[in-house]
PDB file of C-alpha atoms in Angstrom:
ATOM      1  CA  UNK A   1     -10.410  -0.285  10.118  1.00  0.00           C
ATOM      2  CA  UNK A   2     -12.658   1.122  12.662  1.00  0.00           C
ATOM      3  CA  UNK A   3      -9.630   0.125  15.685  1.00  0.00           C
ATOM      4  CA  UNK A   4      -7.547   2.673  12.919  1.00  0.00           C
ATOM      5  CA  UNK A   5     -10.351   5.623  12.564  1.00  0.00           C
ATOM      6  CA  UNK A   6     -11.302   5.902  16.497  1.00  0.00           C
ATOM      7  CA  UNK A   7      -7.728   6.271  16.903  1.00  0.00           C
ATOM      8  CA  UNK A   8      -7.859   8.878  14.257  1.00  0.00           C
ATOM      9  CA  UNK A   9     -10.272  10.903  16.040  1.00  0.00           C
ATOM     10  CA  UNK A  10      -8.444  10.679  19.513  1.00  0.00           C
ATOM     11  CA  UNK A  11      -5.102  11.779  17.704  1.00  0.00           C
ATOM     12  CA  UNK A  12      -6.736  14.286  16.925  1.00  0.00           C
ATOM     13  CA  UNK A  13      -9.135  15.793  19.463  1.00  0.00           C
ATOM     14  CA  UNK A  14      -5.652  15.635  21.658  1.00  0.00           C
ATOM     15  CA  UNK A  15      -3.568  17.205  19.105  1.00  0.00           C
ATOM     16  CA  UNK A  16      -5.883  20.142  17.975  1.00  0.00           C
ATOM     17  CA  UNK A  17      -8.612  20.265  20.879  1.00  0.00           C
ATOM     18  CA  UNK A  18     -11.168  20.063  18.266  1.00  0.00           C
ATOM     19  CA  UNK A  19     -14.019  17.115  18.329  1.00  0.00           C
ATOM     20  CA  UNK A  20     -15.992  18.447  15.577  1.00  0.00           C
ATOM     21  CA  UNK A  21     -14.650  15.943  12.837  1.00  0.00           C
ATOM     22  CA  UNK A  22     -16.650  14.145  10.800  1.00  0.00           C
ATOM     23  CA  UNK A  23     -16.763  10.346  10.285  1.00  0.00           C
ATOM     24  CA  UNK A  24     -16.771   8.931   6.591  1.00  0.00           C
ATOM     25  CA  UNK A  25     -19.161   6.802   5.912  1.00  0.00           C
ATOM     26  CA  UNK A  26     -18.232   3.420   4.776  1.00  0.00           C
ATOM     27  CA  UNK A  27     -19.566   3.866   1.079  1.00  0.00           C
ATOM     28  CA  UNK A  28     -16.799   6.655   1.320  1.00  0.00           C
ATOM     29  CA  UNK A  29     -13.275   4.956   1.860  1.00  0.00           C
ATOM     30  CA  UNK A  30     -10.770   6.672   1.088  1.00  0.00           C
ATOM     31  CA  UNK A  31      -7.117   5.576  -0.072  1.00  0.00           C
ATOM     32  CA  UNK A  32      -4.389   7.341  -0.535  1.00  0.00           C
ATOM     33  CA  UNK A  33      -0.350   7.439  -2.026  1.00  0.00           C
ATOM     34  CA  UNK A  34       2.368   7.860   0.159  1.00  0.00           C
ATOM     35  CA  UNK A  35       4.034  11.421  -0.210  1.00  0.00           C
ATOM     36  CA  UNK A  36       7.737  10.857   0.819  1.00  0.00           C
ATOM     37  CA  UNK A  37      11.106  12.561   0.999  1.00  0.00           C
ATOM     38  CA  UNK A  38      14.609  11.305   0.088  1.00  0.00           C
ATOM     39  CA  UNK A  39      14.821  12.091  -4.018  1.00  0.00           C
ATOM     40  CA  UNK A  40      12.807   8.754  -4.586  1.00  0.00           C
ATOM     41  CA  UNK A  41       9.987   9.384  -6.997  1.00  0.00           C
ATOM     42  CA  UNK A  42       6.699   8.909  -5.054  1.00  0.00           C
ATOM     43  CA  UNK A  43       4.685  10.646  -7.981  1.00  0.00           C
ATOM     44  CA  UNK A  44       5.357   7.938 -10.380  1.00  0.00           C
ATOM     45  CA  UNK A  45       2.782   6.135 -12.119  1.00  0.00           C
ATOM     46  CA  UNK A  46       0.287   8.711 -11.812  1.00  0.00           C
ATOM     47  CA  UNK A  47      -2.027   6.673 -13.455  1.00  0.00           C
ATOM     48  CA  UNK A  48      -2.040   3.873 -11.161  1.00  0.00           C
ATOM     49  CA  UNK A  49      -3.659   4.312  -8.357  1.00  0.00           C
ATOM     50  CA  UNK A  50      -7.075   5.962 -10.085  1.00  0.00           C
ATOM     51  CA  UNK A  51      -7.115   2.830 -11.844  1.00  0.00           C
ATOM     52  CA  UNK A  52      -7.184   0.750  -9.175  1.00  0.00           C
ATOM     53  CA  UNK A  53      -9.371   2.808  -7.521  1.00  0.00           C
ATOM     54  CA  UNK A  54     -12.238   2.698 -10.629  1.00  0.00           C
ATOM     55  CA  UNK A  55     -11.208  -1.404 -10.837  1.00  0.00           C
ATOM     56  CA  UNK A  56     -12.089  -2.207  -7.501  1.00  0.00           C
ATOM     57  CA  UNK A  57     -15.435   0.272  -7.705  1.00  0.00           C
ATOM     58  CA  UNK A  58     -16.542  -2.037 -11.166  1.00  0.00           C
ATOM     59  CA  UNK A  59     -15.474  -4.750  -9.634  1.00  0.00           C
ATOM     60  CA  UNK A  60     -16.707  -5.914  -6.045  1.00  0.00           C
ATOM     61  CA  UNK A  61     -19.502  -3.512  -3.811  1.00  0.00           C
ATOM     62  CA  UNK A  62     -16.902  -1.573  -2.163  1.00  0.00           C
ATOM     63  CA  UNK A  63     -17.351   1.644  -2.203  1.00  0.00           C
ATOM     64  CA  UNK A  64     -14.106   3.902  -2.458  1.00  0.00           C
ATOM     65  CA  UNK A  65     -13.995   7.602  -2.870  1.00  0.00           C
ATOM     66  CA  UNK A  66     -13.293   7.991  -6.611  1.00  0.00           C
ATOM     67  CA  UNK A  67     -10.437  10.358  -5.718  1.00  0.00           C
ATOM     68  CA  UNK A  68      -6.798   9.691  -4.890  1.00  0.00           C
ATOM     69  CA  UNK A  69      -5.294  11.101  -2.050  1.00  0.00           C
ATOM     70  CA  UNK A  70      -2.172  12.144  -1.335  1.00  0.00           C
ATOM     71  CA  UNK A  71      -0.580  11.891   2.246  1.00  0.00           C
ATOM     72  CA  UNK A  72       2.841  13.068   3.997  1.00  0.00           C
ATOM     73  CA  UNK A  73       4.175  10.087   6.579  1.00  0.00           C
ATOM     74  CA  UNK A  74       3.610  12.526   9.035  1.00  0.00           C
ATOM     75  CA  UNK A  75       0.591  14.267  11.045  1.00  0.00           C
ATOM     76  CA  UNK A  76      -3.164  12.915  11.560  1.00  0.00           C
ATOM     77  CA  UNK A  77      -3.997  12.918   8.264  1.00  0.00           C
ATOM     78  CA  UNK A  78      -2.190   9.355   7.676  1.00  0.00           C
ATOM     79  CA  UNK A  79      -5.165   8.143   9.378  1.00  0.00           C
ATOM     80  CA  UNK A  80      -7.894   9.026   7.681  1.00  0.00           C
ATOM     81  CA  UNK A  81      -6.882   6.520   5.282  1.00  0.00           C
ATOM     82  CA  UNK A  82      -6.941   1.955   5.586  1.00  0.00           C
ATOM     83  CA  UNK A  83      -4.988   1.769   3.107  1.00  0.00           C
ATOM     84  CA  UNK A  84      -1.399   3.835   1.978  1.00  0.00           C
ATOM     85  CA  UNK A  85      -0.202   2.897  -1.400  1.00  0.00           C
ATOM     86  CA  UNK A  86       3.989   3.441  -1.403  1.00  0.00           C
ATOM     87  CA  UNK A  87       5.901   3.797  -4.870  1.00  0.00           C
ATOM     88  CA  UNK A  88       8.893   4.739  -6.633  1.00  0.00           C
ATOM     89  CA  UNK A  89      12.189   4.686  -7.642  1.00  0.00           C
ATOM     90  CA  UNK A  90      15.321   5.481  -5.649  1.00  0.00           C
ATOM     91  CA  UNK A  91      16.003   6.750  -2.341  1.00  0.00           C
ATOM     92  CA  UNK A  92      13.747   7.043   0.642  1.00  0.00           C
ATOM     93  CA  UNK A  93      14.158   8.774   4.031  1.00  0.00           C
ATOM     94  CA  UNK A  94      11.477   8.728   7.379  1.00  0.00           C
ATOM     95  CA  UNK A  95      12.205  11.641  10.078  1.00  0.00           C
ATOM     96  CA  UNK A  96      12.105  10.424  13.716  1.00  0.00           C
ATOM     97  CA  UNK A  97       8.720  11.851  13.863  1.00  0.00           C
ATOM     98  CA  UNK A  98       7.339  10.304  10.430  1.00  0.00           C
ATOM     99  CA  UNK A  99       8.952   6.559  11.351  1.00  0.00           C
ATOM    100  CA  UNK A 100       6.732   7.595  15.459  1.00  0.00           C
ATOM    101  CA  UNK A 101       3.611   8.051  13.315  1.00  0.00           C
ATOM    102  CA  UNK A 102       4.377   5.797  10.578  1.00  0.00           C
ATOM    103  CA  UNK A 103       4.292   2.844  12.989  1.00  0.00           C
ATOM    104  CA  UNK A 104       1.402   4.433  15.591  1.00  0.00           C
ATOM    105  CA  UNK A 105      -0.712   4.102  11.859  1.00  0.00           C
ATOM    106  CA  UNK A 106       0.337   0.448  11.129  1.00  0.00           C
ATOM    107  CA  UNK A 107      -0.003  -0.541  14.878  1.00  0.00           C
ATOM    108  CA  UNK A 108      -3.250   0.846  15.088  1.00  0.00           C
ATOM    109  CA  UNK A 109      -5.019  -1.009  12.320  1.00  0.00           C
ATOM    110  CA  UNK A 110      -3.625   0.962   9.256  1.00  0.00           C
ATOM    111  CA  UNK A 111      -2.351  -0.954   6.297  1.00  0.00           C
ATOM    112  CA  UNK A 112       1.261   0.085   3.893  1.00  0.00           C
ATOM    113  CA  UNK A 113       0.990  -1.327   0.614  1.00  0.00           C
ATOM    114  CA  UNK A 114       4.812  -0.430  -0.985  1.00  0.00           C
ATOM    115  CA  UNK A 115       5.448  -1.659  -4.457  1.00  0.00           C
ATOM    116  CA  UNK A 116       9.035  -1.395  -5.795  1.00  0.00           C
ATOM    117  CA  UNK A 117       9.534   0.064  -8.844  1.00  0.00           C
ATOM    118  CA  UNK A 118      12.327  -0.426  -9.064  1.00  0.00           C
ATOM    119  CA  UNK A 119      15.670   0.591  -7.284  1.00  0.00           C
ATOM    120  CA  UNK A 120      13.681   0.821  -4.205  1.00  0.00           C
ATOM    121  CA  UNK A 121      14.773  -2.082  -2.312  1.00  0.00           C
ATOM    122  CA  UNK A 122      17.945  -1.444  -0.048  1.00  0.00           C
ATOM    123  CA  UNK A 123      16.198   1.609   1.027  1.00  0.00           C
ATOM    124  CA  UNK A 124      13.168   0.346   1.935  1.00  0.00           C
ATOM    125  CA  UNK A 125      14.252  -2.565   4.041  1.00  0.00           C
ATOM    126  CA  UNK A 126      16.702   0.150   5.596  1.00  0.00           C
ATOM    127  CA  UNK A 127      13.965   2.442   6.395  1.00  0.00           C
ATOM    128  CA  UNK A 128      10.983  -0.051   7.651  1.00  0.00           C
ATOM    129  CA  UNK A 129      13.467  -1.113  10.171  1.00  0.00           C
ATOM    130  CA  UNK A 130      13.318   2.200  11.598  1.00  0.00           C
ATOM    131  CA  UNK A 131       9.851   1.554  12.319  1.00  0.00           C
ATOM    132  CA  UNK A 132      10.095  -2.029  13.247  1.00  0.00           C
ATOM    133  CA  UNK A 133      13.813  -2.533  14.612  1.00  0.00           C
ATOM    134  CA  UNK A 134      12.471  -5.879  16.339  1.00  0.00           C
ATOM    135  CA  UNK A 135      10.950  -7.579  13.120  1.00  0.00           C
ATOM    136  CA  UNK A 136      12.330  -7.922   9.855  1.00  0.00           C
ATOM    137  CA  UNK A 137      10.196  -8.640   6.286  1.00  0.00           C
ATOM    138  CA  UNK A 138       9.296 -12.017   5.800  1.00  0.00           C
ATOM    139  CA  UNK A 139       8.153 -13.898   2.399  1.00  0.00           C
ATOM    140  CA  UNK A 140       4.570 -14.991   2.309  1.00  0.00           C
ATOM    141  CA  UNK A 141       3.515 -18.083   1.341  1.00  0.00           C
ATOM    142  CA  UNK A 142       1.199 -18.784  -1.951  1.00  0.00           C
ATOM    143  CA  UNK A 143      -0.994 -20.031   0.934  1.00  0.00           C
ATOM    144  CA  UNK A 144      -1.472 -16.531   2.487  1.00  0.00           C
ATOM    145  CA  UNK A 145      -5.231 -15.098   2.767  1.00  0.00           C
ATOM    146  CA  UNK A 146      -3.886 -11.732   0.451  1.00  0.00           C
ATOM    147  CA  UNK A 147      -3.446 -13.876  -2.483  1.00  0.00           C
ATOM    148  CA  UNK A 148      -7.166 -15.229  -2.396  1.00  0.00           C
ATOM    149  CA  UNK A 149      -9.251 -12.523  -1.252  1.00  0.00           C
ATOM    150  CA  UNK A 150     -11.825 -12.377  -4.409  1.00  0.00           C
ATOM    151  CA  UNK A 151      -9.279 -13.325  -6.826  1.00  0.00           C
ATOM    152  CA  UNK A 152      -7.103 -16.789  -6.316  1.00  0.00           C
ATOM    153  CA  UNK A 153      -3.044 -15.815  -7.307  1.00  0.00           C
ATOM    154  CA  UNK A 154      -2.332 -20.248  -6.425  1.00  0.00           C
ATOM    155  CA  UNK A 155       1.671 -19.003  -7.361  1.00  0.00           C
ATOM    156  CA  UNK A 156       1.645 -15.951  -5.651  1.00  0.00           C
ATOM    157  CA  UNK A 157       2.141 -12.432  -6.874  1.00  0.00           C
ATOM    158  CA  UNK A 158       1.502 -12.155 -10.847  1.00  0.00           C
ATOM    159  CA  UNK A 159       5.158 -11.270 -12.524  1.00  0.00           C
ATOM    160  CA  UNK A 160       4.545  -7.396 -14.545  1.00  0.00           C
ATOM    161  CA  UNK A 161       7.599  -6.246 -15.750  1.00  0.00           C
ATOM    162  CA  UNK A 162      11.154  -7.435 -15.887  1.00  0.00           C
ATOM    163  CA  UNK A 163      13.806  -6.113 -14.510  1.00  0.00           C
ATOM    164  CA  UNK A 164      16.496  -7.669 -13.367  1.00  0.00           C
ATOM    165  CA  UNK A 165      15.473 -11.516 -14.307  1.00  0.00           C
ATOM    166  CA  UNK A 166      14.394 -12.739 -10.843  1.00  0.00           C
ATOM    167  CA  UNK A 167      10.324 -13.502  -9.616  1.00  0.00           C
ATOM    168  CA  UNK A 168       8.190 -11.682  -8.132  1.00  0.00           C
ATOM    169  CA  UNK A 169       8.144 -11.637  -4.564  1.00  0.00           C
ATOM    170  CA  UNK A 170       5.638 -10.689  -1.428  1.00  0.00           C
ATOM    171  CA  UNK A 171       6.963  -9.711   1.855  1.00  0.00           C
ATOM    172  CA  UNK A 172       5.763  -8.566   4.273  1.00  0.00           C
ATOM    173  CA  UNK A 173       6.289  -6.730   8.357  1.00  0.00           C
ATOM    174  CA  UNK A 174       4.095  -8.925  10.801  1.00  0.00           C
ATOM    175  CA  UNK A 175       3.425  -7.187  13.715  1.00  0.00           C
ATOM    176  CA  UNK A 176       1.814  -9.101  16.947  1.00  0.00           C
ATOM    177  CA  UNK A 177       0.805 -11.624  13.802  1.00  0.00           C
ATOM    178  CA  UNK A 178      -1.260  -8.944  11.837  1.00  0.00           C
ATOM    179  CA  UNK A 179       0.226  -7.860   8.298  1.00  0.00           C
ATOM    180  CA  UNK A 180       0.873  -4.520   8.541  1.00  0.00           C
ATOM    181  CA  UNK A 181       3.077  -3.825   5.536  1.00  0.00           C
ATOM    182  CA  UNK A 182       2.758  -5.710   2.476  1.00  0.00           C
ATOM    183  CA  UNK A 183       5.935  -5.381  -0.181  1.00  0.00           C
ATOM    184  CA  UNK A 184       5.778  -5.840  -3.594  1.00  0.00           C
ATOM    185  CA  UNK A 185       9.163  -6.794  -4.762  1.00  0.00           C
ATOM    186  CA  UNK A 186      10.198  -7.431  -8.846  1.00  0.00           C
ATOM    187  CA  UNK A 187       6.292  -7.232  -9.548  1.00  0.00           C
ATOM    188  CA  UNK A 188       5.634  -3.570 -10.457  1.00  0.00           C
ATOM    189  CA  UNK A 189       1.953  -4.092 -10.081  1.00  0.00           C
ATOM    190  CA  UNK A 190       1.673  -0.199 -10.361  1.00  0.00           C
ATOM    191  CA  UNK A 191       2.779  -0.154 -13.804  1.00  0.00           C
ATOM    192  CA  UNK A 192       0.058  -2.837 -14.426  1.00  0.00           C
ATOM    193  CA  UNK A 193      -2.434  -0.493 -13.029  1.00  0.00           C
ATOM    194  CA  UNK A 194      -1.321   2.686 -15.277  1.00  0.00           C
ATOM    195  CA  UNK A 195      -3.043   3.541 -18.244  1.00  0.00           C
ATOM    196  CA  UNK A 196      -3.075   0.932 -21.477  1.00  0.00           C
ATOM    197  CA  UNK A 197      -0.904   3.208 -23.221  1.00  0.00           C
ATOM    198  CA  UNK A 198       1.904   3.965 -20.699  1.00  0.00           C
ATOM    199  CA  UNK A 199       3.587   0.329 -20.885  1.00  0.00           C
ATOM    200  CA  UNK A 200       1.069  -1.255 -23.811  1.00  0.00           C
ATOM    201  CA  UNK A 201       0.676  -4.448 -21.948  1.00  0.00           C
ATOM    202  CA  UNK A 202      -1.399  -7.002 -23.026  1.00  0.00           C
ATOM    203  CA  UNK A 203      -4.826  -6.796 -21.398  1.00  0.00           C
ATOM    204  CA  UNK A 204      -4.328 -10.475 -19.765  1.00  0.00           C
ATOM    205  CA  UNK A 205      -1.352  -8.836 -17.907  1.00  0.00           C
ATOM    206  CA  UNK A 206      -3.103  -5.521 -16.563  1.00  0.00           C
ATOM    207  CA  UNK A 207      -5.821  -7.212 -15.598  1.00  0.00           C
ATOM    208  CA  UNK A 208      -3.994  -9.291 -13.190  1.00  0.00           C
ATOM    209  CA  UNK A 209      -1.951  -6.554 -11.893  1.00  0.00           C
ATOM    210  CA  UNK A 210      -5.503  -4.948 -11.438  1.00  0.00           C
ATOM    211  CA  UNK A 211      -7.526  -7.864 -10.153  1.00  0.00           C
ATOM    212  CA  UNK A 212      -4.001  -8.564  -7.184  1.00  0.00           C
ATOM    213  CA  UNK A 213      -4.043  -4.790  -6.289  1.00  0.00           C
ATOM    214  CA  UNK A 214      -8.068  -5.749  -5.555  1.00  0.00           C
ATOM    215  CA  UNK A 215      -7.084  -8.034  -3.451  1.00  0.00           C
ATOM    216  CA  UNK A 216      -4.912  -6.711  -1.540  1.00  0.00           C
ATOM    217  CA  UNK A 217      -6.967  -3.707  -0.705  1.00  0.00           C
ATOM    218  CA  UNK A 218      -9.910  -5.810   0.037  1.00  0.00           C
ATOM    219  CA  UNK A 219      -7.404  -7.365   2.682  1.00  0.00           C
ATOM    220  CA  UNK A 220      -6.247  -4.122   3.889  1.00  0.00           C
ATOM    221  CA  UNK A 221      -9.837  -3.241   4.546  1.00  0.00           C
ATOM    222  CA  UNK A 222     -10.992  -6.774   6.626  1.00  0.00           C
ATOM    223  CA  UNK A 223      -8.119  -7.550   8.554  1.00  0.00           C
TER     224      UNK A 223
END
């Protein structure tokens, strides 16, 4: 995280001239959702991400800002932020100069958190190997660190919602052996996050929607 925010300030001292920016503090970390083009929906689950946000603040002595952010995949303000949360249905589509900055953030100690909700899949794996054109996603293990951070997932990612009959699945982008992009496939942890009311799951299942999303942010913000 700090590797990501020094090169935050560099980007942009060379970018705008300016050195006057102000670090947050690390009771302050902010996180933020992924503000894409293409016609997917990034803005679903609107609930989701606040959730997760006031979870994890309950929950363990990290500190987040309270507020969710919203970020474009291009420009210096992608790294401001450890962790970019990635949603939606449907299409997706990275400029040349958002896939440049998209994988300057993930080489540089930023974390991408995408979590299919659904139709996302073939564009996805089609865009991140814009980014990466030399690795492709590979399945973690139920052994991997992400899936016993403060919570232990022994089988992996929790199953949310069904959709087309098949288990959940985590891949994810490993670049120079650091996860850089973990993908939530047939999971829909998001809709586990929203509010009670949106999908009326039972409070076993949100919870371990909620208590996965922890850990995977905790991960996001050690590694």
């Amino acid at each position: 995280m700090k590797q990501l925010f020094i090169l935050f300030l560099v980007v942009c001292i060379a970018r705008t001239g300016n050195s006057a920016i102000h670090a947050q503090n690390d009771s302050d970390i902010r996180i933020a959702k992924l503000q894409y083009e293409g016609g997917g929906d990034w803005y679903s689950n609107p609930t989701s991400v606040p959730n997760l946000i006031d979870y994890i603040r309950t929950n363990t002595n990290i500190q987040l800002d309270p507020e969710e952010y919203l970020v474009k995949p291009a420009g210096t303000q992608l790294f401001q932020y450890p962790y970019v949360y990635m949603t939606g249905h449907g299409n997706v589509i990275f400029t040349d100069e958002e896939v440049q900055n998209l994988r300057l953030y993930m080489t540089s100690g930023g974390f991408l958190h995408i979590d299919d909700n659904f139709g996302m899949d073939k564009y996805v794996r089609r865009e991140m190997k814009k980014i990466f054109p030399e690795l492709d996603f590979q399945e973690l293990d139920w052994e991997h660190p992400i899936y016993h951070q403060l919570y232990d997932f022994a089988k992996g990612l929790p199953k949310i919602h069904e959709h087309d009959n098949k288990p959940p699945q985590g891949f994810g982008i490993l670049y120079e052996n650091r996860l850089v992009c973990f993908y939530t496939y047939e999971c829909d942890l998001g809709d586990g996050w929203e509010d009670a009311k949106v999908h009326n799951d039972p409070p076993e299942i949100r919870e371990s929607a909620l208590k996965m999303g922890a850990n995977i942010v905790i991960y996001a913000l050690n590694h």
